[in-house]
Structures are given as structure tokens and as C-alpha cells.
């Protein structure tokens, strides 16, 4: 397949998604969950199923005093109410539950999680360190494996491409739908990195193999042959994962929905970026080296 004759076109396709993602991150950022900001997450359920309809957001906000700093109220697919608040002690939690039970309907506590702001800040720090370390190790691993620094840089830029798009989409979801990011989102990002790198390494390995076998062939033709040989395998693997994640997204419940969505977006981006971002970047660096060589001559 002659897919890299005008490889720079893929840069415009990537820019179409990257620019809005970067703009969204600049203006909206990511809406952090209690894992990072600290706070309490209280899940309640009406004692009688017929009374669950009374547990509306307006009713709860009307009955809870401002002292609890109620941030959000959500209902999951099991007719349970999820309240996000400032960090609460057990006594405060009991007081809040009593207020709702007395003024709206009898409820029981399904789960209660509380995290201090200090620990949340520590998680942010460790998250950033984990992502930076993963990227550094990636570059040096590919540099050592292919004996060419441009392989590592091209793969790293592909990973950044995927990460920014996923984060940008969640930034927009946070701004307009209240979607929060937590440690599961970080897990999805790290999984996206590994998935993207796996596909990229498979293609790079085939490029190296064909390059050593056909030394007189230019890199563009080698890359086209490598992608043609690996495309169906990569696509089939990705579709298998996509089908599983779609099932998890649709049937996994509200607690796993955002995690499944982040993974799904990451798999789609990783499947695209390996042949249409990382490889074109490799060709661009190769053309850049040739141009600099001609300039010296």
C-alpha cells in the first residue's frame, strides 16, 4: 500500500484532534476526583425501592447544610445516590445520613470513602513521576533496541499524541458533563502508553528486518511494506480489545464507565498513532537527516 507518499497529511489529521485537546486542557484542565483533591464519597440507597425516586439532587441539596460542602450528586444504574463532599469524619457522616433519613426517606450507607487533601496531592506527584519515568524508559529502550535515537523520539511523540487526545476528551467531558479523573484514569493512561508502544515496536521491528534485508530500498517503501504486513494483525488485536471495552462501557456500571471509556479511547488512539503518527514521524526525521546531509555537501 502506498500510504506514505504524502505522509505529512497524517500530521494534519492528528492536528485536527490535538489542537482542540490542547485548547481544552489549557482552558478547562481536568476535573480531579477525590483521589487527587481529597474529600469523601458517600453512596446511599433507599431502604425501600419505591422510595428511591425521592432521592433527587434538588431534595438532597435542600436538606443538607452548607457545612458539608456538597460538591456533586449522581445516581448510578442501581438506583443508588453518590454524594461527593469535603472530607468527613464518621460522626459527620452519621449526622448527614440522619438528616436525609429524617427529612427525605430512610436510607442506608452502601459505601463510604474518605481521603485527605495531603494524600491526594501525594498521589498527583507520584502519578506525574510514573508517567515521566515511563516515557524516559520508553525512549532509552527503543534507542537501545534499534540503535537509532529517532525511533525512540518518534515513538514517544506518538505516545504523547495519544495521551493528549484522551486527556483533552476528558477535559471536555469534565467541563460539560462533570466527569472526574481518578487513579483509574491514570491506570488507563499508562495502559494506553503500553498498548501504543506495543503496536509501534511491532511495526519498527518489521521495518528494521526489511531494512536489513533490502538495504538499497528507501525507508518510505520499507515502512509501507512493514505496515502492510502488520496492519491486519494489529487491527484484529485492537478490535478484540475494543469489543471487550464496549461491553464493559455499556454493562459495567457507573463506577467503571469512565475507566472503560478512557481505555477505549486509548486503544483507538494507539491503534491509529502507531502506523499514522509514529511511522510518519520516523519518515520525517529520516528526510530531515537527508536534508541536513545535502546542506552540508
PDB file of C-alpha atoms in Angstrom:
ATOM      1  CA  UNK A   1       0.000   0.000   0.000  1.00  0.00           C
ATOM      2  CA  UNK A   2       1.367   3.415  -0.995  1.00  0.00           C
ATOM      3  CA  UNK A   3       0.266   5.075   2.225  1.00  0.00           C
ATOM      4  CA  UNK A   4       3.285   7.278   2.926  1.00  0.00           C
ATOM      5  CA  UNK A   5       3.726   9.054  -0.390  1.00  0.00           C
ATOM      6  CA  UNK A   6       2.294  12.184   1.253  1.00  0.00           C
ATOM      7  CA  UNK A   7       2.864  11.227   4.872  1.00  0.00           C
ATOM      8  CA  UNK A   8       2.587  14.841   6.046  1.00  0.00           C
ATOM      9  CA  UNK A   9      -1.203  14.571   5.522  1.00  0.00           C
ATOM     10  CA  UNK A  10      -1.362  12.412   8.645  1.00  0.00           C
ATOM     11  CA  UNK A  11       0.098  15.291  10.636  1.00  0.00           C
ATOM     12  CA  UNK A  12      -2.929  17.410   9.679  1.00  0.00           C
ATOM     13  CA  UNK A  13      -5.301  14.620  10.759  1.00  0.00           C
ATOM     14  CA  UNK A  14      -3.536  14.386  14.113  1.00  0.00           C
ATOM     15  CA  UNK A  15      -3.573  18.174  14.474  1.00  0.00           C
ATOM     16  CA  UNK A  16      -7.346  18.153  13.923  1.00  0.00           C
ATOM     17  CA  UNK A  17      -7.708  16.223  17.192  1.00  0.00           C
ATOM     18  CA  UNK A  18      -4.654  17.514  19.034  1.00  0.00           C
ATOM     19  CA  UNK A  19      -5.328  21.243  18.784  1.00  0.00           C
ATOM     20  CA  UNK A  20      -8.847  21.098  20.338  1.00  0.00           C
ATOM     21  CA  UNK A  21      -7.498  18.730  23.013  1.00  0.00           C
ATOM     22  CA  UNK A  22      -4.675  21.089  23.958  1.00  0.00           C
ATOM     23  CA  UNK A  23      -7.042  24.093  23.953  1.00  0.00           C
ATOM     24  CA  UNK A  24      -9.491  22.221  26.191  1.00  0.00           C
ATOM     25  CA  UNK A  25      -6.708  21.289  28.614  1.00  0.00           C
ATOM     26  CA  UNK A  26      -5.475  24.896  28.745  1.00  0.00           C
ATOM     27  CA  UNK A  27      -8.893  26.421  29.375  1.00  0.00           C
ATOM     28  CA  UNK A  28     -10.676  23.673  31.330  1.00  0.00           C
ATOM     29  CA  UNK A  29      -7.971  21.377  32.670  1.00  0.00           C
ATOM     30  CA  UNK A  30      -9.003  18.044  34.154  1.00  0.00           C
ATOM     31  CA  UNK A  31     -11.652  17.793  36.853  1.00  0.00           C
ATOM     32  CA  UNK A  32      -9.922  15.870  39.616  1.00  0.00           C
ATOM     33  CA  UNK A  33     -11.730  13.253  41.680  1.00  0.00           C
ATOM     34  CA  UNK A  34     -11.313  12.783  45.409  1.00  0.00           C
ATOM     35  CA  UNK A  35      -8.285  10.550  44.781  1.00  0.00           C
ATOM     36  CA  UNK A  36      -6.355  13.734  43.952  1.00  0.00           C
ATOM     37  CA  UNK A  37      -8.206  16.590  45.658  1.00  0.00           C
ATOM     38  CA  UNK A  38      -9.180  14.833  48.872  1.00  0.00           C
ATOM     39  CA  UNK A  39     -12.765  14.510  50.058  1.00  0.00           C
ATOM     40  CA  UNK A  40     -15.436  11.945  50.841  1.00  0.00           C
ATOM     41  CA  UNK A  41     -17.560   9.790  48.593  1.00  0.00           C
ATOM     42  CA  UNK A  42     -20.755   8.540  50.203  1.00  0.00           C
ATOM     43  CA  UNK A  43     -23.065   6.072  48.461  1.00  0.00           C
ATOM     44  CA  UNK A  44     -26.625   5.835  49.780  1.00  0.00           C
ATOM     45  CA  UNK A  45     -29.613   3.688  48.935  1.00  0.00           C
ATOM     46  CA  UNK A  46     -33.247   3.988  49.994  1.00  0.00           C
ATOM     47  CA  UNK A  47     -34.389   1.236  52.344  1.00  0.00           C
ATOM     48  CA  UNK A  48     -37.465   0.749  50.183  1.00  0.00           C
ATOM     49  CA  UNK A  49     -37.093   0.610  46.412  1.00  0.00           C
ATOM     50  CA  UNK A  50     -40.327   2.555  45.940  1.00  0.00           C
ATOM     51  CA  UNK A  51     -38.817   5.500  47.862  1.00  0.00           C
ATOM     52  CA  UNK A  52     -35.664   5.795  45.749  1.00  0.00           C
ATOM     53  CA  UNK A  53     -37.391   8.322  43.476  1.00  0.00           C
ATOM     54  CA  UNK A  54     -37.435  10.769  46.411  1.00  0.00           C
ATOM     55  CA  UNK A  55     -33.628  10.882  46.486  1.00  0.00           C
ATOM     56  CA  UNK A  56     -33.258  13.600  43.873  1.00  0.00           C
ATOM     57  CA  UNK A  57     -30.377  16.050  43.685  1.00  0.00           C
ATOM     58  CA  UNK A  58     -32.634  19.017  44.478  1.00  0.00           C
ATOM     59  CA  UNK A  59     -34.150  17.284  47.510  1.00  0.00           C
ATOM     60  CA  UNK A  60     -30.750  16.306  48.908  1.00  0.00           C
ATOM     61  CA  UNK A  61     -29.219  19.761  48.375  1.00  0.00           C
ATOM     62  CA  UNK A  62     -32.226  21.366  50.056  1.00  0.00           C
ATOM     63  CA  UNK A  63     -31.821  19.222  53.191  1.00  0.00           C
ATOM     64  CA  UNK A  64     -28.016  19.196  53.582  1.00  0.00           C
ATOM     65  CA  UNK A  65     -26.448  22.189  55.272  1.00  0.00           C
ATOM     66  CA  UNK A  66     -23.564  24.100  53.701  1.00  0.00           C
ATOM     67  CA  UNK A  67     -21.241  22.776  56.422  1.00  0.00           C
ATOM     68  CA  UNK A  68     -20.870  19.521  54.496  1.00  0.00           C
ATOM     69  CA  UNK A  69     -19.626  21.271  51.299  1.00  0.00           C
ATOM     70  CA  UNK A  70     -21.617  19.017  48.987  1.00  0.00           C
ATOM     71  CA  UNK A  71     -19.836  19.034  45.618  1.00  0.00           C
ATOM     72  CA  UNK A  72     -21.910  16.720  43.445  1.00  0.00           C
ATOM     73  CA  UNK A  73     -24.837  14.303  43.497  1.00  0.00           C
ATOM     74  CA  UNK A  74     -25.055  11.444  40.998  1.00  0.00           C
ATOM     75  CA  UNK A  75     -27.305   8.431  40.572  1.00  0.00           C
ATOM     76  CA  UNK A  76     -25.931   5.125  39.329  1.00  0.00           C
ATOM     77  CA  UNK A  77     -27.736   2.376  37.428  1.00  0.00           C
ATOM     78  CA  UNK A  78     -28.575   0.571  40.697  1.00  0.00           C
ATOM     79  CA  UNK A  79     -30.713   3.485  41.932  1.00  0.00           C
ATOM     80  CA  UNK A  80     -28.028   4.462  44.430  1.00  0.00           C
ATOM     81  CA  UNK A  81     -27.025   8.053  45.147  1.00  0.00           C
ATOM     82  CA  UNK A  82     -23.350   9.049  45.144  1.00  0.00           C
ATOM     83  CA  UNK A  83     -22.509  12.165  47.156  1.00  0.00           C
ATOM     84  CA  UNK A  84     -19.144  13.864  46.853  1.00  0.00           C
ATOM     85  CA  UNK A  85     -18.314  16.134  49.801  1.00  0.00           C
ATOM     86  CA  UNK A  86     -15.478  17.656  51.776  1.00  0.00           C
ATOM     87  CA  UNK A  87     -13.548  15.157  53.964  1.00  0.00           C
ATOM     88  CA  UNK A  88     -15.908  13.857  56.662  1.00  0.00           C
ATOM     89  CA  UNK A  89     -15.383  12.124  59.983  1.00  0.00           C
ATOM     90  CA  UNK A  90     -17.594   9.159  60.837  1.00  0.00           C
ATOM     91  CA  UNK A  91     -19.659  11.300  63.205  1.00  0.00           C
ATOM     92  CA  UNK A  92     -20.307  13.870  60.457  1.00  0.00           C
ATOM     93  CA  UNK A  93     -21.226  11.107  58.052  1.00  0.00           C
ATOM     94  CA  UNK A  94     -23.744   9.702  60.534  1.00  0.00           C
ATOM     95  CA  UNK A  95     -25.221  13.172  61.030  1.00  0.00           C
ATOM     96  CA  UNK A  96     -25.648  13.660  57.285  1.00  0.00           C
ATOM     97  CA  UNK A  97     -27.304  10.252  56.859  1.00  0.00           C
ATOM     98  CA  UNK A  98     -29.685  11.056  59.725  1.00  0.00           C
ATOM     99  CA  UNK A  99     -30.665  14.367  58.087  1.00  0.00           C
ATOM    100  CA  UNK A 100     -31.533  12.629  54.830  1.00  0.00           C
ATOM    101  CA  UNK A 101     -33.384   9.806  56.602  1.00  0.00           C
ATOM    102  CA  UNK A 102     -35.455  12.213  58.692  1.00  0.00           C
ATOM    103  CA  UNK A 103     -36.254  14.774  56.004  1.00  0.00           C
ATOM    104  CA  UNK A 104     -36.464  12.767  52.761  1.00  0.00           C
ATOM    105  CA  UNK A 105     -36.622   8.979  53.206  1.00  0.00           C
ATOM    106  CA  UNK A 106     -34.915   6.230  55.180  1.00  0.00           C
ATOM    107  CA  UNK A 107     -31.528   5.422  53.639  1.00  0.00           C
ATOM    108  CA  UNK A 108     -28.691   3.032  54.321  1.00  0.00           C
ATOM    109  CA  UNK A 109     -24.985   3.545  53.663  1.00  0.00           C
ATOM    110  CA  UNK A 110     -23.702   1.374  50.798  1.00  0.00           C
ATOM    111  CA  UNK A 111     -20.121   2.640  50.934  1.00  0.00           C
ATOM    112  CA  UNK A 112     -18.114   5.475  52.432  1.00  0.00           C
ATOM    113  CA  UNK A 113     -14.603   6.506  51.345  1.00  0.00           C
ATOM    114  CA  UNK A 114     -12.669   9.492  52.631  1.00  0.00           C
ATOM    115  CA  UNK A 115      -9.284  10.823  51.560  1.00  0.00           C
ATOM    116  CA  UNK A 116      -7.327  13.771  52.926  1.00  0.00           C
ATOM    117  CA  UNK A 117      -6.047  16.548  50.652  1.00  0.00           C
ATOM    118  CA  UNK A 118      -2.423  15.820  51.635  1.00  0.00           C
ATOM    119  CA  UNK A 119      -2.624  12.245  50.381  1.00  0.00           C
ATOM    120  CA  UNK A 120      -4.387  13.483  47.249  1.00  0.00           C
ATOM    121  CA  UNK A 121      -1.501  15.841  46.491  1.00  0.00           C
ATOM    122  CA  UNK A 122       0.967  13.000  47.021  1.00  0.00           C
ATOM    123  CA  UNK A 123      -0.945  10.873  44.504  1.00  0.00           C
ATOM    124  CA  UNK A 124      -0.723  13.645  41.877  1.00  0.00           C
ATOM    125  CA  UNK A 125       3.037  13.870  42.407  1.00  0.00           C
ATOM    126  CA  UNK A 126       3.509  10.106  42.121  1.00  0.00           C
ATOM    127  CA  UNK A 127       1.259   9.976  39.059  1.00  0.00           C
ATOM    128  CA  UNK A 128       3.339  12.565  37.200  1.00  0.00           C
ATOM    129  CA  UNK A 129       6.564  10.816  38.194  1.00  0.00           C
ATOM    130  CA  UNK A 130       5.188   7.476  36.938  1.00  0.00           C
ATOM    131  CA  UNK A 131       4.227   8.920  33.548  1.00  0.00           C
ATOM    132  CA  UNK A 132       7.537  10.784  33.089  1.00  0.00           C
ATOM    133  CA  UNK A 133       9.565   7.704  34.070  1.00  0.00           C
ATOM    134  CA  UNK A 134       7.548   5.533  31.671  1.00  0.00           C
ATOM    135  CA  UNK A 135       8.293   7.955  28.816  1.00  0.00           C
ATOM    136  CA  UNK A 136      12.031   8.193  29.620  1.00  0.00           C
ATOM    137  CA  UNK A 137      12.404   4.414  29.870  1.00  0.00           C
ATOM    138  CA  UNK A 138      10.497   4.072  26.589  1.00  0.00           C
ATOM    139  CA  UNK A 139      12.914   6.350  24.700  1.00  0.00           C
ATOM    140  CA  UNK A 140      16.041   4.634  26.009  1.00  0.00           C
ATOM    141  CA  UNK A 141      14.591   1.157  25.469  1.00  0.00           C
ATOM    142  CA  UNK A 142      13.818   1.867  21.803  1.00  0.00           C
ATOM    143  CA  UNK A 143      17.136   3.656  21.333  1.00  0.00           C
ATOM    144  CA  UNK A 144      18.958   0.584  22.636  1.00  0.00           C
ATOM    145  CA  UNK A 145      16.765  -1.840  20.680  1.00  0.00           C
ATOM    146  CA  UNK A 146      17.003  -0.115  17.287  1.00  0.00           C
ATOM    147  CA  UNK A 147      20.327   1.717  17.743  1.00  0.00           C
ATOM    148  CA  UNK A 148      18.735   4.921  16.488  1.00  0.00           C
ATOM    149  CA  UNK A 149      17.576   7.724  18.760  1.00  0.00           C
ATOM    150  CA  UNK A 150      14.919   8.855  16.273  1.00  0.00           C
ATOM    151  CA  UNK A 151      12.994   5.601  16.797  1.00  0.00           C
ATOM    152  CA  UNK A 152      12.629   6.429  20.488  1.00  0.00           C
ATOM    153  CA  UNK A 153      11.670  10.069  19.868  1.00  0.00           C
ATOM    154  CA  UNK A 154       9.101   9.163  17.179  1.00  0.00           C
ATOM    155  CA  UNK A 155       7.510   6.543  19.456  1.00  0.00           C
ATOM    156  CA  UNK A 156       7.492   8.980  22.395  1.00  0.00           C
ATOM    157  CA  UNK A 157       5.750  11.652  20.301  1.00  0.00           C
ATOM    158  CA  UNK A 158       3.188   9.027  19.291  1.00  0.00           C
ATOM    159  CA  UNK A 159       2.553   8.277  22.962  1.00  0.00           C
ATOM    160  CA  UNK A 160       2.212  11.986  23.756  1.00  0.00           C
ATOM    161  CA  UNK A 161      -0.210  12.262  20.816  1.00  0.00           C
ATOM    162  CA  UNK A 162      -2.450   9.542  22.310  1.00  0.00           C
ATOM    163  CA  UNK A 163      -2.213  10.858  25.871  1.00  0.00           C
ATOM    164  CA  UNK A 164      -3.108  14.426  24.915  1.00  0.00           C
ATOM    165  CA  UNK A 165      -6.151  13.355  22.894  1.00  0.00           C
ATOM    166  CA  UNK A 166      -7.504  11.148  25.702  1.00  0.00           C
ATOM    167  CA  UNK A 167      -6.875  13.886  28.295  1.00  0.00           C
ATOM    168  CA  UNK A 168      -8.422  16.513  26.007  1.00  0.00           C
ATOM    169  CA  UNK A 169     -11.618  14.498  25.582  1.00  0.00           C
ATOM    170  CA  UNK A 170     -11.879  14.003  29.350  1.00  0.00           C
ATOM    171  CA  UNK A 171     -11.232  17.713  29.836  1.00  0.00           C
ATOM    172  CA  UNK A 172     -14.276  18.492  27.676  1.00  0.00           C
ATOM    173  CA  UNK A 173     -16.316  15.811  29.461  1.00  0.00           C
ATOM    174  CA  UNK A 174     -15.307  17.327  32.787  1.00  0.00           C
ATOM    175  CA  UNK A 175     -16.289  20.832  31.680  1.00  0.00           C
ATOM    176  CA  UNK A 176     -19.670  19.890  30.227  1.00  0.00           C
ATOM    177  CA  UNK A 177     -20.656  16.621  31.926  1.00  0.00           C
ATOM    178  CA  UNK A 178     -18.838  16.800  35.264  1.00  0.00           C
ATOM    179  CA  UNK A 179     -16.630  13.767  34.500  1.00  0.00           C
ATOM    180  CA  UNK A 180     -13.795  13.435  37.020  1.00  0.00           C
ATOM    181  CA  UNK A 181     -10.398  11.773  36.679  1.00  0.00           C
ATOM    182  CA  UNK A 182      -9.013   9.482  39.380  1.00  0.00           C
ATOM    183  CA  UNK A 183      -6.389   6.783  39.823  1.00  0.00           C
ATOM    184  CA  UNK A 184      -8.308   4.505  37.443  1.00  0.00           C
ATOM    185  CA  UNK A 185      -7.907   7.183  34.774  1.00  0.00           C
ATOM    186  CA  UNK A 186      -4.155   7.185  35.407  1.00  0.00           C
ATOM    187  CA  UNK A 187      -4.188   3.386  35.056  1.00  0.00           C
ATOM    188  CA  UNK A 188      -5.974   3.807  31.714  1.00  0.00           C
ATOM    189  CA  UNK A 189      -3.344   6.343  30.559  1.00  0.00           C
ATOM    190  CA  UNK A 190      -0.449   4.046  31.458  1.00  0.00           C
ATOM    191  CA  UNK A 191      -2.236   1.174  29.703  1.00  0.00           C
ATOM    192  CA  UNK A 192      -2.677   3.405  26.643  1.00  0.00           C
ATOM    193  CA  UNK A 193       1.059   4.097  26.641  1.00  0.00           C
ATOM    194  CA  UNK A 194       1.910   0.395  26.792  1.00  0.00           C
ATOM    195  CA  UNK A 195      -0.664  -0.515  24.121  1.00  0.00           C
ATOM    196  CA  UNK A 196       0.550   2.210  21.765  1.00  0.00           C
ATOM    197  CA  UNK A 197       4.211   1.284  22.263  1.00  0.00           C
ATOM    198  CA  UNK A 198       3.472  -2.414  21.702  1.00  0.00           C
ATOM    199  CA  UNK A 199       1.979  -1.767  18.264  1.00  0.00           C
ATOM    200  CA  UNK A 200       4.747   0.690  17.398  1.00  0.00           C
ATOM    201  CA  UNK A 201       7.507  -1.753  18.358  1.00  0.00           C
ATOM    202  CA  UNK A 202       5.909  -4.462  16.197  1.00  0.00           C
ATOM    203  CA  UNK A 203       5.998  -2.126  13.170  1.00  0.00           C
ATOM    204  CA  UNK A 204       9.502  -0.849  13.967  1.00  0.00           C
ATOM    205  CA  UNK A 205      10.767  -4.427  14.261  1.00  0.00           C
ATOM    206  CA  UNK A 206       9.413  -5.236  10.818  1.00  0.00           C
ATOM    207  CA  UNK A 207      10.945  -2.005   9.430  1.00  0.00           C
ATOM    208  CA  UNK A 208      14.353  -2.999  10.855  1.00  0.00           C
ATOM    209  CA  UNK A 209      14.027  -6.523   9.474  1.00  0.00           C
ATOM    210  CA  UNK A 210      13.117  -5.331   5.964  1.00  0.00           C
ATOM    211  CA  UNK A 211      15.691  -2.552   6.054  1.00  0.00           C
ATOM    212  CA  UNK A 212      18.482  -5.061   6.774  1.00  0.00           C
ATOM    213  CA  UNK A 213      17.158  -7.388   4.091  1.00  0.00           C
ATOM    214  CA  UNK A 214      16.705  -4.759   1.353  1.00  0.00           C
ATOM    215  CA  UNK A 215      19.498  -2.283   2.018  1.00  0.00           C
ATOM    216  CA  UNK A 216      19.031  -0.357  -1.239  1.00  0.00           C
ATOM    217  CA  UNK A 217      15.318   0.294  -0.668  1.00  0.00           C
ATOM    218  CA  UNK A 218      14.382   3.706   0.741  1.00  0.00           C
ATOM    219  CA  UNK A 219      12.794   3.971   4.175  1.00  0.00           C
ATOM    220  CA  UNK A 220       9.387   5.042   2.834  1.00  0.00           C
ATOM    221  CA  UNK A 221       8.953   1.846   0.820  1.00  0.00           C
ATOM    222  CA  UNK A 222      10.253  -0.245   3.719  1.00  0.00           C
ATOM    223  CA  UNK A 223       7.773   1.411   6.095  1.00  0.00           C
ATOM    224  CA  UNK A 224       4.893   0.815   3.677  1.00  0.00           C
ATOM    225  CA  UNK A 225       5.806  -2.853   3.395  1.00  0.00           C
ATOM    226  CA  UNK A 226       6.150  -3.177   7.180  1.00  0.00           C
ATOM    227  CA  UNK A 227       2.774  -1.584   7.903  1.00  0.00           C
ATOM    228  CA  UNK A 228       1.075  -3.638   5.172  1.00  0.00           C
ATOM    229  CA  UNK A 229       2.473  -6.825   6.707  1.00  0.00           C
ATOM    230  CA  UNK A 230       1.416  -5.982  10.276  1.00  0.00           C
ATOM    231  CA  UNK A 231      -1.780  -3.988   9.745  1.00  0.00           C
ATOM    232  CA  UNK A 232      -4.306  -6.842   9.753  1.00  0.00           C
ATOM    233  CA  UNK A 233      -2.740  -8.360  12.895  1.00  0.00           C
ATOM    234  CA  UNK A 234      -2.783  -5.041  14.750  1.00  0.00           C
ATOM    235  CA  UNK A 235      -6.333  -4.272  13.638  1.00  0.00           C
ATOM    236  CA  UNK A 236      -7.656  -7.680  14.700  1.00  0.00           C
ATOM    237  CA  UNK A 237      -5.972  -7.410  18.101  1.00  0.00           C
ATOM    238  CA  UNK A 238      -7.364  -3.908  18.604  1.00  0.00           C
ATOM    239  CA  UNK A 239     -10.893  -4.879  17.584  1.00  0.00           C
ATOM    240  CA  UNK A 240     -10.857  -7.730  20.097  1.00  0.00           C
ATOM    241  CA  UNK A 241      -9.979  -5.273  22.867  1.00  0.00           C
ATOM    242  CA  UNK A 242     -12.473  -2.685  21.596  1.00  0.00           C
ATOM    243  CA  UNK A 243     -15.369  -5.168  21.700  1.00  0.00           C
ATOM    244  CA  UNK A 244     -14.496  -6.121  25.279  1.00  0.00           C
ATOM    245  CA  UNK A 245     -14.231  -2.479  26.350  1.00  0.00           C
ATOM    246  CA  UNK A 246     -17.530  -1.614  24.656  1.00  0.00           C
ATOM    247  CA  UNK A 247     -19.214  -4.352  26.678  1.00  0.00           C
ATOM    248  CA  UNK A 248     -17.569  -3.009  29.856  1.00  0.00           C
ATOM    249  CA  UNK A 249     -18.614   0.534  28.976  1.00  0.00           C
ATOM    250  CA  UNK A 250     -22.238  -0.398  28.355  1.00  0.00           C
ATOM    251  CA  UNK A 251     -22.708  -3.057  31.036  1.00  0.00           C
ATOM    252  CA  UNK A 252     -20.024  -2.402  33.641  1.00  0.00           C
ATOM    253  CA  UNK A 253     -21.963   0.116  35.714  1.00  0.00           C
ATOM    254  CA  UNK A 254     -21.316   3.749  36.561  1.00  0.00           C
ATOM    255  CA  UNK A 255     -18.218   3.069  38.671  1.00  0.00           C
ATOM    256  CA  UNK A 256     -16.327   1.526  35.727  1.00  0.00           C
ATOM    257  CA  UNK A 257     -17.812   3.623  32.922  1.00  0.00           C
ATOM    258  CA  UNK A 258     -15.195   6.383  32.863  1.00  0.00           C
ATOM    259  CA  UNK A 259     -12.358   3.864  33.196  1.00  0.00           C
ATOM    260  CA  UNK A 260     -13.702   1.818  30.283  1.00  0.00           C
ATOM    261  CA  UNK A 261     -14.171   4.968  28.190  1.00  0.00           C
ATOM    262  CA  UNK A 262     -10.595   6.116  28.841  1.00  0.00           C
ATOM    263  CA  UNK A 263      -9.253   2.693  27.883  1.00  0.00           C
ATOM    264  CA  UNK A 264     -11.439   2.560  24.774  1.00  0.00           C
ATOM    265  CA  UNK A 265     -10.238   5.976  23.609  1.00  0.00           C
ATOM    266  CA  UNK A 266      -6.656   4.984  24.377  1.00  0.00           C
ATOM    267  CA  UNK A 267      -6.881   1.771  22.346  1.00  0.00           C
ATOM    268  CA  UNK A 268      -8.404   3.599  19.367  1.00  0.00           C
ATOM    269  CA  UNK A 269      -5.777   6.352  19.516  1.00  0.00           C
ATOM    270  CA  UNK A 270      -2.967   3.830  19.962  1.00  0.00           C
ATOM    271  CA  UNK A 271      -4.153   1.743  17.013  1.00  0.00           C
ATOM    272  CA  UNK A 272      -4.176   4.858  14.812  1.00  0.00           C
ATOM    273  CA  UNK A 273      -0.991   6.509  16.070  1.00  0.00           C
ATOM    274  CA  UNK A 274       1.361   3.568  15.571  1.00  0.00           C
ATOM    275  CA  UNK A 275       1.097   3.461  11.748  1.00  0.00           C
ATOM    276  CA  UNK A 276      -0.147   7.009  11.153  1.00  0.00           C
ATOM    277  CA  UNK A 277       1.774   9.110  13.689  1.00  0.00           C
ATOM    278  CA  UNK A 278       4.883   7.266  14.905  1.00  0.00           C
ATOM    279  CA  UNK A 279       5.878   5.922  11.473  1.00  0.00           C
ATOM    280  CA  UNK A 280       5.306   9.248   9.604  1.00  0.00           C
ATOM    281  CA  UNK A 281       7.402  10.946  12.306  1.00  0.00           C
ATOM    282  CA  UNK A 282      10.156   8.399  11.659  1.00  0.00           C
ATOM    283  CA  UNK A 283       9.999   9.223   7.933  1.00  0.00           C
ATOM    284  CA  UNK A 284      10.056  12.936   8.727  1.00  0.00           C
ATOM    285  CA  UNK A 285      13.219  12.551  10.852  1.00  0.00           C
ATOM    286  CA  UNK A 286      14.804  10.495   8.065  1.00  0.00           C
ATOM    287  CA  UNK A 287      14.014  13.193   5.484  1.00  0.00           C
ATOM    288  CA  UNK A 288      15.354  15.805   7.899  1.00  0.00           C
ATOM    289  CA  UNK A 289      18.658  13.938   8.207  1.00  0.00           C
ATOM    290  CA  UNK A 290      18.917  13.660   4.407  1.00  0.00           C
ATOM    291  CA  UNK A 291      18.196  17.380   4.023  1.00  0.00           C
ATOM    292  CA  UNK A 292      20.873  18.296   6.550  1.00  0.00           C
ATOM    293  CA  UNK A 293      23.317  15.956   4.787  1.00  0.00           C
ATOM    294  CA  UNK A 294      22.674  17.630   1.411  1.00  0.00           C
ATOM    295  CA  UNK A 295      23.013  21.071   3.006  1.00  0.00           C
ATOM    296  CA  UNK A 296      26.493  20.207   4.318  1.00  0.00           C
ATOM    297  CA  UNK A 297      27.543  18.934   0.883  1.00  0.00           C
TER     298      UNK A 297
END
